[in-house]
Short mmCIF file of C-alpha atoms in Angstrom, two decimals:
data_model
loop_
_atom_site.label_atom_id
_atom_site.label_comp_id
_atom_site.label_asym_id
_atom_site.label_seq_id
_atom_site.Cartn_x
_atom_site.Cartn_y
_atom_site.Cartn_z
CA MET A 19 -160.56 -101.96 -87.93
CA GLN A 20 -162.61 -99.82 -90.23
CA ARG A 21 -163.04 -96.22 -89.23
CA GLY A 22 -166.35 -94.65 -90.22
CA THR A 23 -169.22 -96.04 -92.24
CA MET A 24 -170.16 -95.11 -95.79
CA THR A 25 -173.62 -93.83 -96.53
CA THR A 26 -174.80 -92.87 -100.02
CA ASP A 27 -175.12 -89.88 -102.28
CA TYR A 28 -172.11 -87.64 -101.64
CA ASP A 29 -171.04 -84.64 -103.68
CA VAL A 30 -167.49 -85.99 -104.04
CA ILE A 31 -165.79 -89.27 -103.26
CA VAL A 32 -162.01 -89.05 -102.93
CA GLY A 33 -160.14 -92.33 -103.23
CA GLY A 34 -156.83 -92.34 -101.36
CA SER A 35 -155.81 -90.35 -98.28
CA GLY A 36 -152.25 -89.33 -99.04
CA ILE A 37 -151.33 -85.65 -99.10
CA ALA A 38 -153.16 -84.94 -102.36
CA GLY A 39 -156.33 -86.81 -101.41
CA SER A 40 -156.68 -85.43 -97.88
CA THR A 41 -155.84 -81.87 -98.90
CA THR A 42 -158.31 -81.98 -101.78
CA ALA A 43 -161.03 -83.40 -99.52
CA THR A 44 -160.46 -80.67 -96.92
CA ILE A 45 -160.69 -77.86 -99.48
CA LEU A 46 -163.88 -79.26 -100.98
CA ALA A 47 -165.51 -79.81 -97.59
CA ASP A 48 -164.58 -76.31 -96.47
CA ALA A 49 -166.36 -75.02 -99.58
CA GLY A 50 -169.55 -76.72 -98.41
CA LEU A 51 -169.46 -79.97 -100.35
CA ASP A 52 -170.35 -83.36 -98.84
CA VAL A 53 -167.14 -85.39 -99.17
CA LEU A 54 -166.25 -89.04 -98.53
CA LEU A 55 -162.56 -89.98 -98.23
CA VAL A 56 -161.89 -93.70 -98.80
CA GLU A 57 -158.56 -95.26 -97.79
CA ALA A 58 -157.42 -98.81 -98.60
CA GLY A 59 -154.91 -98.91 -95.75
CA ALA A 60 -154.69 -97.16 -92.39
CA HIS A 61 -152.82 -94.27 -90.78
CA PRO A 62 -150.17 -93.70 -89.58
CA ARG A 63 -148.15 -95.43 -92.30
CA PHE A 64 -144.74 -95.28 -93.96
CA VAL A 65 -144.54 -93.11 -97.08
CA ILE A 66 -141.63 -91.48 -98.88
CA GLY A 67 -141.63 -88.08 -100.55
CA GLU A 68 -140.10 -86.45 -97.49
CA GLY A 69 -138.00 -83.51 -98.66
CA LEU A 70 -139.44 -80.08 -99.43
CA LEU A 71 -138.07 -77.38 -101.69
CA PRO A 72 -138.63 -73.63 -101.50
CA GLN A 73 -141.29 -74.10 -104.20
CA SER A 74 -143.13 -76.92 -102.42
CA SER A 75 -143.17 -74.89 -99.20
CA MET A 76 -144.43 -71.85 -101.10
CA TRP A 77 -147.18 -73.87 -102.76
CA MET A 78 -148.37 -75.18 -99.41
CA TRP A 79 -148.46 -71.61 -98.15
CA ILE A 80 -150.26 -70.41 -101.29
CA VAL A 81 -152.92 -73.14 -101.09
CA GLY A 82 -153.46 -72.51 -97.38
CA GLU A 83 -153.80 -68.76 -97.91
CA TYR A 84 -155.90 -68.99 -101.08
CA PHE A 85 -158.50 -71.28 -99.52
CA ASP A 86 -158.06 -69.79 -96.02
CA ILE A 87 -157.21 -73.13 -94.40
CA PRO A 88 -154.43 -72.55 -91.83
CA GLU A 89 -153.91 -76.29 -91.27
CA ILE A 90 -152.56 -76.55 -94.82
CA ARG A 91 -150.47 -73.41 -94.42
CA TYR A 92 -148.77 -74.91 -91.36
CA LEU A 93 -147.03 -77.39 -93.66
CA SER A 94 -145.00 -74.59 -95.23
CA ASP A 95 -143.00 -73.69 -92.13
CA ALA A 96 -140.80 -75.95 -90.02
CA ASN A 97 -141.70 -74.15 -86.80
CA GLU A 98 -145.43 -74.33 -87.52
CA VAL A 99 -145.02 -78.06 -88.18
CA VAL A 100 -143.59 -78.49 -84.67
CA ASN A 101 -146.12 -76.12 -83.13
CA ASN A 102 -149.17 -77.77 -84.67
CA ILE A 103 -148.37 -81.20 -86.11
CA THR A 104 -145.35 -83.16 -84.92
CA SER A 105 -141.91 -82.80 -83.38
CA SER A 106 -140.55 -85.60 -85.55
CA CYS A 107 -139.64 -83.57 -88.65
CA GLY A 108 -136.33 -82.08 -89.69
CA ILE A 109 -135.36 -78.97 -91.63
CA LYS A 110 -134.21 -78.55 -95.21
CA HIS A 111 -132.02 -75.48 -95.10
CA SER A 112 -129.45 -76.91 -97.49
CA ILE A 113 -129.60 -78.68 -100.85
CA ALA A 114 -126.32 -80.42 -101.62
CA PHE A 115 -124.87 -82.86 -104.14
CA SER A 116 -121.71 -84.80 -103.36
CA TYR A 117 -120.08 -86.56 -106.33
CA HIS A 118 -118.34 -89.92 -105.83
CA ARG A 119 -116.16 -92.15 -108.00
CA GLU A 120 -116.07 -95.91 -107.57
CA GLY A 121 -113.10 -97.03 -105.51
CA GLU A 122 -111.86 -93.48 -104.84
CA SER A 123 -111.84 -91.37 -101.70
CA PHE A 124 -114.27 -88.48 -101.34
CA ASP A 125 -113.01 -85.09 -102.55
CA GLY A 126 -114.55 -81.96 -101.05
CA ASP A 127 -114.09 -80.14 -104.35
CA ASP A 128 -116.80 -82.38 -105.79
CA VAL A 129 -119.65 -80.91 -103.70
CA HIS A 130 -122.26 -78.32 -104.68
CA GLN A 131 -124.31 -76.70 -101.91
CA LEU A 132 -127.20 -74.26 -102.20
CA ILE A 133 -128.52 -72.60 -99.05
CA PRO A 134 -131.94 -71.05 -99.74
CA PRO A 135 -132.97 -67.61 -98.49
CA GLN A 136 -134.72 -67.11 -95.17
CA LEU A 137 -138.12 -65.59 -95.87
CA PRO A 138 -140.80 -64.76 -93.30
CA PHE A 139 -143.62 -66.86 -94.74
CA TYR A 140 -142.07 -70.30 -95.27
CA SER A 141 -139.25 -72.52 -94.05
CA GLU A 142 -138.56 -75.89 -95.68
CA SER A 143 -138.84 -79.16 -93.76
CA HIS A 144 -138.06 -82.83 -93.91
CA PHE A 145 -141.44 -84.49 -93.44
CA LEU A 146 -141.85 -87.70 -91.50
CA ARG A 147 -144.72 -88.57 -93.75
CA ALA A 148 -146.43 -90.99 -91.36
CA ASP A 149 -147.11 -88.05 -89.03
CA ILE A 150 -147.88 -85.50 -91.75
CA ASP A 151 -150.30 -87.68 -93.70
CA HIS A 152 -152.10 -88.75 -90.51
CA TYR A 153 -152.47 -85.11 -89.49
CA LEU A 154 -153.98 -84.22 -92.86
CA VAL A 155 -156.56 -87.00 -92.54
CA GLU A 156 -157.51 -85.73 -89.09
CA THR A 157 -157.71 -82.21 -90.52
CA ALA A 158 -160.05 -83.42 -93.25
CA GLU A 159 -162.30 -85.01 -90.63
CA ALA A 160 -162.29 -81.80 -88.60
CA TYR A 161 -163.55 -79.95 -91.68
CA GLY A 162 -166.44 -82.37 -92.04
CA VAL A 163 -165.05 -85.00 -94.40
CA GLU A 164 -166.39 -88.49 -93.76
CA TYR A 165 -163.41 -90.85 -93.64
CA VAL A 166 -163.27 -94.63 -93.93
CA GLU A 167 -160.10 -96.73 -93.94
CA GLU A 168 -159.04 -100.32 -94.50
CA MET A 169 -161.59 -100.29 -97.32
CA PRO A 170 -160.01 -100.86 -100.76
CA ILE A 171 -161.94 -99.60 -103.76
CA VAL A 172 -162.65 -102.49 -106.14
CA ASP A 173 -164.72 -100.77 -108.83
CA VAL A 174 -165.57 -97.28 -110.05
CA ASP A 175 -168.49 -96.89 -112.45
CA ILE A 176 -169.10 -93.54 -114.08
CA ASP A 177 -172.27 -92.81 -115.99
CA SER A 178 -173.88 -89.64 -117.25
CA ASP A 179 -175.56 -88.70 -113.96
CA GLU A 180 -173.43 -90.07 -111.13
CA VAL A 181 -170.41 -92.04 -109.99
CA THR A 182 -170.75 -95.37 -108.18
CA VAL A 183 -167.82 -96.55 -106.06
CA THR A 184 -167.72 -100.14 -104.84
CA THR A 185 -165.69 -101.43 -101.90
CA ASP A 186 -165.76 -104.72 -100.02
CA ASP A 187 -168.26 -103.03 -97.72
CA GLY A 188 -170.75 -102.13 -100.45
CA THR A 189 -171.44 -99.31 -102.88
CA THR A 190 -171.93 -95.58 -102.60
CA THR A 191 -172.61 -92.80 -105.07
CA ALA A 192 -171.49 -89.24 -105.73
CA ALA A 193 -171.60 -86.54 -108.34
CA PHE A 194 -167.81 -86.70 -108.82
CA TYR A 195 -164.83 -88.98 -108.15
CA VAL A 196 -161.29 -87.79 -107.37
CA ASP A 197 -158.74 -90.58 -107.75
CA ALA A 198 -155.81 -90.08 -105.38
CA THR A 199 -155.01 -93.79 -105.04
CA GLY A 200 -151.63 -93.55 -106.77
CA GLY A 201 -150.11 -96.37 -108.77
CA ASN A 202 -152.83 -98.84 -107.75
CA SER A 203 -155.68 -96.90 -109.34
CA VAL A 204 -158.63 -99.13 -110.18
CA LEU A 205 -160.17 -96.36 -112.27
CA ALA A 206 -157.04 -95.87 -114.39
CA GLU A 207 -156.92 -99.60 -115.11
CA GLU A 208 -160.63 -99.93 -115.83
CA ARG A 209 -160.69 -97.01 -118.23
CA GLY A 210 -157.48 -97.99 -119.99
CA TYR A 211 -155.56 -94.90 -118.88
CA ARG A 212 -152.58 -96.73 -117.42
CA GLU A 213 -149.63 -97.18 -119.76
CA ASP A 214 -147.83 -100.50 -119.31
CA ALA A 215 -144.47 -99.23 -120.61
CA PRO A 216 -144.15 -95.50 -119.91
CA ALA A 217 -142.32 -93.75 -122.74
CA PHE A 218 -139.96 -91.90 -120.41
CA ALA A 219 -136.24 -91.56 -121.05
CA THR A 220 -135.68 -92.06 -117.30
CA ASP A 221 -135.58 -95.73 -116.27
CA SER A 222 -134.72 -96.12 -112.59
CA ARG A 223 -135.45 -98.20 -109.50
CA ALA A 224 -134.90 -97.68 -105.77
CA ILE A 225 -133.82 -99.36 -102.51
CA PHE A 226 -134.63 -97.47 -99.31
CA ALA A 227 -135.41 -97.52 -95.60
CA HIS A 228 -135.42 -95.41 -92.46
CA VAL A 229 -132.30 -95.85 -90.32
CA GLU A 230 -130.91 -94.95 -86.91
CA GLY A 231 -127.34 -93.99 -86.12
CA LEU A 232 -126.54 -91.80 -89.13
CA GLU A 233 -123.78 -89.33 -88.39
CA PRO A 234 -123.77 -85.93 -90.14
CA PHE A 235 -121.62 -86.15 -93.26
CA ASP A 236 -119.94 -82.94 -92.11
CA ASP A 237 -118.61 -84.84 -89.07
CA VAL A 238 -117.16 -87.79 -90.97
CA ILE A 239 -115.25 -85.78 -93.60
CA ALA A 240 -112.18 -83.62 -93.12
CA GLU A 241 -112.76 -79.98 -92.23
CA ALA A 242 -111.03 -78.95 -95.46
CA ASP A 243 -113.64 -80.89 -97.44
CA ARG A 244 -116.63 -79.07 -95.91
CA PRO A 245 -118.22 -76.29 -97.98
CA GLY A 246 -117.78 -73.84 -95.10
CA GLN A 247 -121.10 -72.07 -95.57
CA SER A 248 -123.54 -70.92 -92.90
CA ASN A 249 -125.38 -74.27 -92.80
CA ARG A 250 -124.04 -77.80 -92.66
CA LEU A 251 -124.66 -80.40 -95.34
CA HIS A 252 -126.64 -82.16 -92.58
CA ASP A 253 -128.97 -79.16 -92.31
CA GLY A 254 -130.86 -80.29 -95.40
CA THR A 255 -131.06 -83.01 -98.01
CA LEU A 256 -127.74 -84.45 -99.12
CA HIS A 257 -127.54 -86.29 -102.41
CA HIS A 258 -124.61 -88.65 -102.88
CA VAL A 259 -124.33 -88.94 -106.67
CA PHE A 260 -122.28 -91.23 -108.89
CA ASP A 261 -122.23 -92.61 -112.41
CA GLY A 262 -125.49 -94.51 -112.83
CA GLY A 263 -127.31 -93.43 -109.70
CA TRP A 264 -127.66 -91.40 -106.55
CA MET A 265 -128.63 -91.61 -102.90
CA TRP A 266 -130.89 -89.38 -100.85
CA VAL A 267 -129.99 -88.67 -97.22
CA ILE A 268 -132.84 -86.96 -95.36
CA PRO A 269 -132.23 -86.51 -91.61
CA PHE A 270 -135.16 -85.87 -89.29
CA ASP A 271 -132.89 -85.03 -86.33
CA ASN A 272 -131.28 -81.88 -87.78
CA PHE A 273 -133.75 -79.39 -86.26
CA GLU A 274 -133.20 -78.21 -82.70
CA ARG A 275 -136.94 -78.58 -82.04
CA SER A 276 -137.12 -82.15 -83.38
CA ASP A 277 -137.08 -85.16 -81.08
CA ALA A 278 -136.52 -87.59 -83.97
CA THR A 279 -133.44 -89.78 -84.24
CA LYS A 280 -134.10 -91.34 -87.64
CA ALA A 281 -133.01 -90.55 -91.18
CA SER A 282 -134.35 -91.62 -94.55
CA VAL A 283 -131.80 -93.06 -96.98
CA GLY A 284 -132.40 -94.47 -100.42
CA LEU A 285 -130.51 -95.48 -103.54
CA VAL A 286 -132.02 -94.62 -106.91
CA LEU A 287 -130.36 -96.53 -109.73
CA ASP A 288 -130.41 -96.49 -113.49
CA ARG A 289 -131.69 -99.96 -114.37
CA ASP A 290 -129.24 -100.43 -117.24
CA ALA A 291 -126.25 -99.48 -115.10
CA TYR A 292 -127.50 -101.37 -112.03
CA PRO A 293 -129.84 -104.23 -112.99
CA VAL A 294 -131.55 -105.75 -109.98
CA ASP A 295 -129.71 -108.59 -108.25
CA GLU A 296 -132.48 -110.90 -107.03
CA SER A 297 -129.90 -113.34 -105.61
CA VAL A 298 -129.39 -111.07 -102.58
CA THR A 299 -131.73 -109.29 -100.19
CA PRO A 300 -132.54 -105.60 -100.71
CA GLU A 301 -130.32 -104.72 -97.74
CA GLU A 302 -127.41 -106.76 -99.11
CA GLU A 303 -127.77 -105.18 -102.53
CA PHE A 304 -127.97 -101.69 -101.01
CA PHE A 305 -124.78 -102.04 -99.01
CA GLY A 306 -123.04 -103.95 -101.79
CA ILE A 307 -123.44 -100.89 -104.01
CA VAL A 308 -122.59 -98.45 -101.21
CA GLU A 309 -119.31 -100.26 -100.52
CA ARG A 310 -118.10 -99.39 -104.01
CA PHE A 311 -117.89 -95.74 -102.99
CA PRO A 312 -115.65 -95.19 -99.94
CA GLY A 313 -117.05 -91.78 -99.08
CA ILE A 314 -120.65 -93.00 -99.03
CA ALA A 315 -119.71 -96.16 -97.16
CA HIS A 316 -117.94 -94.09 -94.52
CA HIS A 317 -121.04 -91.92 -94.11
CA LEU A 318 -123.31 -94.94 -93.58
CA GLU A 319 -121.05 -96.82 -91.17
CA GLY A 320 -123.00 -98.11 -88.20
CA VAL A 321 -126.52 -97.28 -89.41
CA GLU A 322 -129.28 -99.69 -88.46
CA PRO A 323 -132.61 -99.96 -90.28
CA THR A 324 -135.79 -99.31 -88.31
CA MET A 325 -137.90 -101.14 -90.91
CA PRO A 326 -137.42 -103.75 -93.65
CA TRP A 327 -135.55 -102.48 -96.68
CA ILE A 328 -137.80 -101.84 -99.70
CA ARG A 329 -136.64 -102.63 -103.24
CA THR A 330 -138.80 -101.43 -106.12
CA GLY A 331 -139.14 -102.30 -109.76
CA ARG A 332 -139.16 -99.52 -112.32
CA LEU A 333 -140.30 -96.30 -110.64
CA GLN A 334 -141.73 -94.65 -113.73
CA ARG A 335 -145.45 -94.85 -114.45
CA SER A 336 -147.81 -92.76 -116.52
CA ALA A 337 -151.32 -92.55 -117.88
CA SER A 338 -152.74 -91.55 -121.23
CA ARG A 339 -154.98 -88.98 -119.56
CA SER A 340 -155.92 -87.77 -116.11
CA SER A 341 -159.50 -86.57 -116.42
CA GLY A 342 -162.86 -87.25 -117.97
CA HIS A 343 -166.58 -86.94 -117.33
CA ARG A 344 -167.19 -86.70 -113.56
CA HIS A 345 -163.65 -87.69 -112.56
CA PHE A 346 -160.00 -86.78 -112.49
CA LEU A 347 -156.74 -88.33 -111.29
CA THR A 348 -154.44 -86.43 -108.97
CA GLY A 349 -150.91 -85.82 -110.20
CA SER A 350 -149.32 -88.73 -108.33
CA THR A 351 -152.03 -91.06 -109.63
CA TYR A 352 -151.47 -89.85 -113.18
CA GLY A 353 -147.75 -90.60 -113.13
CA PHE A 354 -144.34 -90.52 -111.48
CA VAL A 355 -140.80 -90.22 -112.84
CA ASP A 356 -137.97 -90.08 -110.27
CA PRO A 357 -137.43 -88.36 -106.89
CA LEU A 358 -134.26 -86.53 -107.98
CA TYR A 359 -134.75 -82.78 -107.36
CA SER A 360 -137.69 -83.43 -104.99
CA LEU A 361 -140.35 -82.09 -107.34
CA GLY A 362 -143.11 -84.48 -106.25
CA LEU A 363 -144.66 -82.23 -103.59
CA VAL A 364 -144.26 -79.16 -105.80
CA HIS A 365 -146.34 -80.88 -108.45
CA THR A 366 -148.80 -82.26 -105.91
CA PHE A 367 -149.74 -78.79 -104.68
CA GLU A 368 -149.69 -77.24 -108.15
CA SER A 369 -152.18 -79.93 -109.11
CA VAL A 370 -154.32 -79.50 -105.97
CA PHE A 371 -154.47 -75.75 -106.60
CA VAL A 372 -155.62 -76.16 -110.20
CA SER A 373 -157.89 -79.19 -109.76
CA THR A 374 -159.86 -77.93 -106.76
CA ASN A 375 -160.52 -74.63 -108.52
CA LEU A 376 -161.76 -76.50 -111.59
CA LEU A 377 -163.98 -78.76 -109.52
CA LEU A 378 -165.50 -75.98 -107.43
CA ASP A 379 -166.26 -74.10 -110.66
CA ALA A 380 -167.87 -77.26 -112.05
CA PHE A 381 -170.16 -77.58 -109.03
CA GLU A 382 -171.15 -73.95 -109.33
CA ALA A 383 -171.98 -74.46 -113.02
CA GLU A 384 -173.47 -77.94 -112.42
CA ASP A 385 -171.39 -79.12 -115.36
CA PHE A 386 -169.02 -82.10 -114.94
CA SER A 387 -168.21 -82.66 -118.61
CA ALA A 388 -164.76 -83.88 -119.57
CA GLU A 389 -163.96 -80.62 -121.33
CA ARG A 390 -164.00 -78.68 -118.06
CA PHE A 391 -161.02 -80.68 -116.78
CA GLU A 392 -158.79 -80.82 -119.87
CA ARG A 393 -156.60 -78.18 -118.24
CA LEU A 394 -155.57 -80.83 -115.71
CA ASP A 395 -154.46 -83.25 -118.42
CA GLU A 396 -152.27 -80.51 -119.83
CA LEU A 397 -150.76 -79.73 -116.42
CA HIS A 398 -149.95 -83.33 -115.52
CA ARG A 399 -148.44 -84.05 -118.93
CA GLU A 400 -146.24 -80.99 -118.71
CA GLN A 401 -145.14 -81.83 -115.16
CA THR A 402 -144.07 -85.37 -115.96
CA GLU A 403 -142.47 -84.49 -119.30
CA THR A 404 -140.46 -81.70 -117.68
CA VAL A 405 -139.25 -83.94 -114.86
CA ASP A 406 -138.33 -86.71 -117.29
CA ALA A 407 -136.31 -84.36 -119.51
CA THR A 408 -134.55 -82.85 -116.49
CA VAL A 409 -133.81 -86.09 -114.64
CA SER A 410 -132.71 -88.02 -117.73
CA ASN A 411 -130.26 -85.22 -118.47
CA ALA A 412 -128.95 -85.46 -114.90
CA TYR A 413 -128.35 -89.21 -115.24
CA LYS A 414 -126.36 -88.58 -118.43
CA ALA A 415 -124.33 -85.88 -116.71
CA LEU A 416 -123.42 -88.24 -113.85
CA GLY A 417 -120.97 -90.09 -116.08
CA ASP A 418 -118.18 -87.58 -115.40
CA PHE A 419 -117.72 -84.86 -112.79
CA ALA A 420 -116.80 -82.22 -115.36
CA VAL A 421 -120.16 -82.74 -117.08
CA TRP A 422 -122.03 -83.03 -113.78
CA ASN A 423 -120.44 -79.79 -112.56
CA ALA A 424 -121.63 -77.92 -115.65
CA TRP A 425 -125.12 -79.45 -115.45
CA ALA A 426 -125.36 -78.63 -111.72
CA GLN A 427 -124.67 -74.97 -112.48
CA PHE A 428 -127.49 -74.89 -115.03
CA ALA A 429 -129.84 -76.68 -112.63
CA LEU A 430 -129.04 -74.05 -109.98
CA ALA A 431 -129.92 -71.23 -112.38
CA GLN A 432 -133.20 -72.85 -113.32
CA MET A 433 -134.14 -73.55 -109.69
CA LEU A 434 -133.25 -70.03 -108.52
CA PHE A 435 -135.35 -68.25 -111.12
CA GLU A 436 -138.29 -70.65 -110.94
CA ASP A 437 -138.36 -70.10 -107.17
CA LEU A 438 -138.26 -66.35 -107.65
CA TYR A 439 -141.19 -66.47 -110.08
CA ILE A 440 -143.41 -68.08 -107.43
CA GLN A 441 -141.94 -65.87 -104.70
CA ARG A 442 -142.91 -62.82 -106.77
CA HIS A 443 -146.55 -63.90 -106.62
CA CYS A 444 -146.24 -64.35 -102.85
CA PHE A 445 -144.62 -60.92 -102.45
CA ASP A 446 -147.42 -59.33 -104.48
CA TYR A 447 -149.99 -61.06 -102.28
CA LEU A 448 -148.28 -59.89 -99.09
CA GLU A 449 -148.30 -56.35 -100.48
CA SER A 450 -151.91 -56.34 -101.74
CA GLY A 451 -153.68 -58.91 -99.57
CA GLU A 452 -155.52 -60.05 -102.70
CA CYS A 453 -155.60 -63.79 -103.46
CA ALA A 454 -156.42 -62.89 -107.05
CA VAL A 455 -152.69 -62.36 -107.66
CA PHE A 456 -152.39 -66.17 -107.76
CA ASP A 457 -155.12 -66.64 -110.37
CA GLY A 458 -152.72 -66.20 -113.25
CA LEU A 459 -150.99 -69.42 -112.17
CA LEU A 460 -154.24 -71.29 -112.88
CA THR A 461 -154.03 -70.66 -116.62
CA GLU A 462 -150.37 -71.42 -117.35
CA ARG A 463 -149.68 -74.79 -118.95
CA ARG A 464 -147.47 -75.37 -115.90
CA PRO A 465 -146.79 -72.64 -113.33
CA GLY A 466 -143.63 -70.92 -114.55
CA ASP A 467 -144.06 -71.67 -118.24
CA GLU A 468 -144.96 -68.03 -118.87
CA ALA A 469 -142.20 -66.61 -116.67
CA PRO A 470 -140.16 -63.92 -118.46
CA PHE A 471 -136.95 -65.94 -118.20
CA ALA A 472 -138.56 -69.15 -119.52
CA PRO A 473 -137.45 -68.66 -123.16
CA ASP A 474 -133.87 -67.92 -122.02
CA ALA A 475 -133.74 -71.01 -119.79
CA SER A 476 -135.40 -73.17 -122.44
CA ALA A 477 -132.83 -72.18 -125.06
CA ILE A 478 -129.94 -73.20 -122.79
CA PHE A 479 -131.77 -76.38 -121.81
CA GLU A 480 -132.10 -77.43 -125.45
CA ILE A 481 -128.42 -76.82 -126.17
CA THR A 482 -127.46 -78.58 -122.93
CA SER A 483 -129.63 -81.57 -123.81
CA VAL A 484 -127.92 -81.96 -127.18
CA ALA A 485 -124.49 -81.74 -125.54
CA LEU A 486 -125.45 -84.38 -122.99
CA ASP A 487 -126.85 -86.67 -125.67
CA ASP A 488 -123.61 -86.32 -127.65
CA TYR A 489 -121.59 -87.09 -124.53
CA ALA A 490 -123.74 -90.09 -123.60
CA THR A 491 -123.35 -91.60 -127.09
CA GLY A 492 -119.59 -90.98 -127.13
CA GLU A 493 -119.69 -88.41 -129.92
CA VAL A 494 -117.94 -85.79 -127.79
CA SER A 495 -115.70 -85.93 -124.74
CA ALA A 496 -116.77 -85.04 -121.23
CA GLU A 497 -114.65 -81.91 -121.37
CA ALA A 498 -116.20 -80.80 -124.66
CA ALA A 499 -119.76 -81.35 -123.42
CA ALA A 500 -119.01 -79.49 -120.20
CA GLU A 501 -117.55 -76.56 -122.12
CA VAL A 502 -120.67 -76.26 -124.28
CA ILE A 503 -122.84 -75.94 -121.17
CA LEU A 504 -120.46 -73.65 -119.29
CA GLY A 505 -120.07 -71.45 -122.36
CA GLU A 506 -123.82 -70.98 -122.61
CA LEU A 507 -123.97 -70.03 -118.93
CA ARG A 508 -121.09 -67.55 -119.29
CA ASP A 509 -122.84 -65.87 -122.20
CA ALA A 510 -126.26 -65.70 -120.53
CA GLU A 511 -127.03 -62.06 -119.77
CA TRP A 512 -129.97 -63.08 -117.59
CA LEU A 513 -127.67 -64.67 -114.99
CA PRO A 514 -126.02 -62.33 -112.43
CA LYS A 515 -122.37 -63.42 -112.38
CA HIS A 516 -121.55 -61.32 -109.29
CA VAL A 517 -124.03 -63.45 -107.30
CA TYR A 518 -122.78 -66.80 -108.60
CA ASP A 519 -120.08 -67.22 -111.21
CA TRP A 520 -122.08 -69.24 -113.75
CA GLY A 521 -119.82 -70.70 -116.41
CA ASN A 522 -116.73 -70.80 -114.19
CA GLU A 523 -115.81 -74.45 -113.75
CA ASP A 524 -114.57 -73.69 -110.23
CA ALA A 525 -117.89 -72.28 -109.00
CA ARG A 526 -119.61 -74.54 -106.46
CA HIS A 527 -121.62 -73.09 -103.57
CA VAL A 528 -124.02 -70.24 -102.97
CA ASP A 529 -125.51 -69.07 -99.66
CA PHE A 530 -128.72 -67.09 -100.00
CA SER A 531 -129.18 -67.00 -96.24
CA ASP A 532 -126.74 -64.06 -96.46
CA PRO A 533 -128.90 -60.90 -96.62
CA GLU A 534 -126.14 -59.03 -98.47
CA LEU A 535 -126.12 -61.61 -101.26
CA VAL A 536 -129.91 -61.49 -101.52
CA GLU A 537 -129.76 -57.69 -101.63
CA ALA A 538 -127.13 -57.83 -104.39
CA PHE A 539 -129.31 -60.20 -106.39
CA ILE A 540 -132.47 -58.11 -105.99
CA THR A 541 -130.60 -54.86 -106.71
CA TRP A 542 -129.20 -56.34 -109.91
CA GLY A 543 -132.65 -57.52 -110.88
CA LYS A 544 -134.26 -54.13 -110.33
CA THR A 545 -131.49 -52.02 -111.91
CA GLU A 546 -129.21 -54.01 -114.23
CA SER A 547 -131.03 -57.15 -115.39
CA PRO A 548 -132.42 -57.37 -118.95
CA ASP A 549 -135.55 -55.30 -119.49
CA HIS A 550 -137.92 -58.27 -119.63
CA LEU A 551 -136.73 -59.49 -116.23
CA ARG A 552 -136.66 -56.05 -114.63
CA GLU A 553 -140.20 -55.25 -115.81
CA GLN A 554 -141.87 -58.65 -115.36
CA LEU A 555 -139.98 -60.50 -112.60
CA PHE A 556 -138.28 -58.02 -110.27
CA ASP A 557 -141.28 -55.65 -110.09
CA PHE A 558 -142.12 -56.52 -106.48
CA GLN A 559 -141.72 -55.07 -103.02
CA LEU A 560 -139.43 -57.33 -100.98
CA PRO A 561 -140.82 -58.15 -97.51
CA GLU A 562 -138.61 -57.53 -94.52
CA MET A 563 -136.14 -60.41 -94.09
CA GLU A 564 -135.86 -62.26 -90.78
#
């Protein structure tokens, strides 16, 4: 059944009611605009993109605070999710990668675990997206957005004075169109934005479902193989990784306040290493691959799907541009690379933050020219190019644990400092109460590109990329490639070795839930770090830790 009825002459029509579309609609309506939200399907519905990171949680908090919309801010904290949205979500208080070799038993020395710090203004979750997305639609309606569903958009016509959107139910007009319809964008196809063969180095596909009966990996491995930190592997997202692919394991039952019993599991596979086998069902192919790795197979023993297994084609998609006169595409409509490192929701909220500011400014100026939105093209290009470079490097590193171990240490350094850069803005806001502290993030090519450590990290990334390319083409051994990366990390003065022993091949885990470790890191940053970090990154007042 359709919900709502379209009229005519809105300020903004938003196509698509996923997280980006609903959040954008809510912000615009709260600013006084007349908004129509058009959905092809209906809620609640199955969606992936379930694991948060410290950065995605921070961005949800930032957007909620900046626009003074508490319903968005609730997303940033696991307890607020239960208090206000749903009791079906888990927590993500661990990020772990478990390396596996075909035909060999699991070895606990092949695990890396990061436990993020506990800060008073956010706490990462595992989102059951059916509940979260439905809540955001209801929030949009509560803020005055007119919502219609089961109404696919079949045409979008943009002329100099208005936008005309056509559905099976008729046509309606607006001053502006926001396309949050994802990979099925009619506008992107009509305007020739969609690229048939995305020029990404990453080339992967996926097989996934929700399941019941998943035991914590901590409980099915020997005690000696557990990392032994303050949180279990089950207390967050676990990535089983192997040459040519990886698996996400996202439990929704790992929070004491959750009443969920399900978990999300999915294989993501390099298409050259694992070409699709159409002779078997998605479920048969999934478990056929899992059975090659005894440790993963042991973890998934006894699980039962709660839905049909989904098998995709190539995941990667892109567009030649994401904005023009009287329209823009959201980040997920512009393109997608691969879910490794869970950057999708980070980029979604970066994009929402930038795009809604641009659009509100455009309404104030009564100017919807393409030039006003070029900043969004730049942002989306940088987001997808950065993810592609990072993920394609990770796939190369998966060929051997020595290389993967070195790459994982670099990835940890990059994640830690990128998180701190956004945290610094949050700390400054908590100290000053001024939302203007976030305005600088609006002008960076991508938030973090102007961070003081960015040139240091970029230099190591370039050297690491060359080493991984040489390893992937057989020009150097795994050991030689790993040593290049580890050597760069050992020599990096911007990395505090007393916090984590970067460059030591035996280094694995780090637990930032330990206040003493956080204090050691902050003290180093404020007293011993290089001048450019001390003066431009660690110049904040740390809020009281929980």
